[in-house]
Every structure is written in structure tokens, then in C-alpha cells.
Coordinates of C-alpha atoms in Angstrom, one line a residue:
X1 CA 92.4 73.5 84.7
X2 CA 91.9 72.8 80.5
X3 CA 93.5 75.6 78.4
X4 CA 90.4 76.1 77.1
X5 CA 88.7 76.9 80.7
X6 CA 91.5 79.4 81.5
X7 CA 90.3 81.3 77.9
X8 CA 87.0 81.4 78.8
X9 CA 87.7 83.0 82.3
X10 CA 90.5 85.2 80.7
X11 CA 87.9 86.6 78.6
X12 CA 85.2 86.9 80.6
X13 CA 87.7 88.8 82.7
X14 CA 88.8 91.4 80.4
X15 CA 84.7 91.7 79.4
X16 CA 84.3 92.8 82.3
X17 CA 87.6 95.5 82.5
X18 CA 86.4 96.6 79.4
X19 CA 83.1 97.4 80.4
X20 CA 84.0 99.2 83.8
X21 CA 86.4 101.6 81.6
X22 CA 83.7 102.4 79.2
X23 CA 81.7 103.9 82.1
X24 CA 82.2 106.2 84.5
X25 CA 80.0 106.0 88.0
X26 CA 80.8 109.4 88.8
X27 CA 79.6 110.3 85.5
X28 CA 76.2 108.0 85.5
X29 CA 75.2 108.6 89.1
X30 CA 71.8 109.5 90.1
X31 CA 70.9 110.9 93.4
X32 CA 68.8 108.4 95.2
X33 CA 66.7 109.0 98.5
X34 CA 68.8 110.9 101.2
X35 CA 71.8 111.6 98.6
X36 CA 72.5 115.1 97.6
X37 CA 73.8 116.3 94.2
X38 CA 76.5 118.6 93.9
X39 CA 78.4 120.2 91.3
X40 CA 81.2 118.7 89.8
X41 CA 84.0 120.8 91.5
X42 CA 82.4 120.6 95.2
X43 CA 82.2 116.6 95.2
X44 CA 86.2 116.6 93.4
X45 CA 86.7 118.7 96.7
X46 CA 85.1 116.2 98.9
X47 CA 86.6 113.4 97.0
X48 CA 89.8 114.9 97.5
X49 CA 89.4 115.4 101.4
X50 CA 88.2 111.8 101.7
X51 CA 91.3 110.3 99.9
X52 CA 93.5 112.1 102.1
X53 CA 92.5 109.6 105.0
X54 CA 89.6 112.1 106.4
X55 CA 89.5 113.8 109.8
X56 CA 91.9 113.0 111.9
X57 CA 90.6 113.0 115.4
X58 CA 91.5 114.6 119.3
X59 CA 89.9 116.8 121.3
X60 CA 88.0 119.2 119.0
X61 CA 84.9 117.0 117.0
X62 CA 84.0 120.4 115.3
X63 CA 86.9 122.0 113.0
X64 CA 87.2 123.5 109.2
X65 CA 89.3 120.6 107.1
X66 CA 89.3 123.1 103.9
X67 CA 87.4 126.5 102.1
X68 CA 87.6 126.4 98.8
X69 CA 86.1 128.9 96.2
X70 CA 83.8 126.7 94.0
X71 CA 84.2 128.1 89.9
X72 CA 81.2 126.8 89.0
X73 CA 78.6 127.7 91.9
X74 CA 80.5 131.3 92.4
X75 CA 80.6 130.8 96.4
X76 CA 82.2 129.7 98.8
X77 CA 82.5 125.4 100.0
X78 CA 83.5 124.5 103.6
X79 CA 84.2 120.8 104.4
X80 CA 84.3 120.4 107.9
X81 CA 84.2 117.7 110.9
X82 CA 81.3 117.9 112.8
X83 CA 81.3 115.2 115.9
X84 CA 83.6 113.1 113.7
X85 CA 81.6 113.0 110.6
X86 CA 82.6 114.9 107.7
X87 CA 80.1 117.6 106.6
X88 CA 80.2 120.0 103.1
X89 CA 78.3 123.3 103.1
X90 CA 77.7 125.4 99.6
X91 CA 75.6 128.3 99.3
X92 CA 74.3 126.6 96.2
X93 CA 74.6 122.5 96.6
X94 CA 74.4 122.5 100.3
X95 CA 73.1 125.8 101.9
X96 CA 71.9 123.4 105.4
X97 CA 75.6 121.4 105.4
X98 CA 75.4 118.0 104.4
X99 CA 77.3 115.0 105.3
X100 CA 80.0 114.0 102.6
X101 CA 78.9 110.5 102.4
X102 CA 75.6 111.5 101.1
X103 CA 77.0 113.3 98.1
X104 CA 76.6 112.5 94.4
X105 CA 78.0 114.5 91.4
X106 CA 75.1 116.6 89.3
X107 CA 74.8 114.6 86.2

């Protein structure tokens, strides 16, 4: 490979690093058909659940992972398992219980 060659993908590269750090996708996400926007604490909540490796499973499919008292909605935010899937309910962003996965932060 030229010198030259290596530059040009070395830069291109870093254009691209650059760009991704300028934005955020948390912050520019739009909820799109079947998603459901919550407020920024509930969906740190849920992003904190999910990094933790999720539910872990045996014998019960419908348990409480974490209740959380939301500061900015003023209630009360349940993630829980539900048949293996992991659900969020909010009296504000999720009143019905929501899977996780169809979450988006509230621009």
C-alpha cells in the first residue's frame, strides 16, 4: 500500500470519528412507527438494565428487575421480565408497559 493511500484512509477514518462524536443518537433520535418515547431518566434506567446483561432466566418468565422513582415524570418506573422479554411501565411514558426495545429518548 503507497504512503499516500494509507493518508487518504487515515483520514477518511478520523472523518468519520469526528463526525460520530459531534452527534449524539440518543440525543437526535426520533420515535418512528412502534417506538415509544420516554423521558430521559426512564430510558437511562432501561439503558442501564440492558447493559447489565438483561434478565437472567429460570423458572419464573414474570419478575420485577428494578423500581425506580423517575425525577422528571414524578412517578414511579418498573422494568420487568415478562415471558423473557423485558418490559418498562411509567405512569407518564408507558402507562400500558412497553417492551424496552421499543424505547427512544424524548428529544
Amino acid at each position: 500500500m503507497t504512503p499516500i493511500r494509507t493518508l487518504l484512509i487515515l483520514a477518511a477514518a478520523f472523518a468519520m470519528l469526528a463526525q460520530g462524536c459531534t452527534t449524539s443518537k440518543h440525543d437526535v433520535a426520533k420515535a418512528q412507527a412502534g417506538q415509544v418515547s420516554v423521558c430521559t431518566k426512564c430510558y437511562d434506567q432501561i439503558r442501564k438494565v440492558r447493559s447489565t446483561g438483561g434478565p437472567r432466566g429460570g423458572l419464573a418468565t414474570n419478575r420485577t428487575v428494578i423500581t425506580h422513582m423517575c425525577e422528571e415524570c414524578k412517578d414511579e418506573m418498573t422494568i420487568y421480565e415478562k415471558d423473557g422479554v423485558l418490559m418498562v411501565r411509567c405512569v407518564t411514558c408507558a402507562p400500558e408497559g412497553v417492551d424496552c426495545d421499543r424505547c427512544v429518548p424524548k428529544e
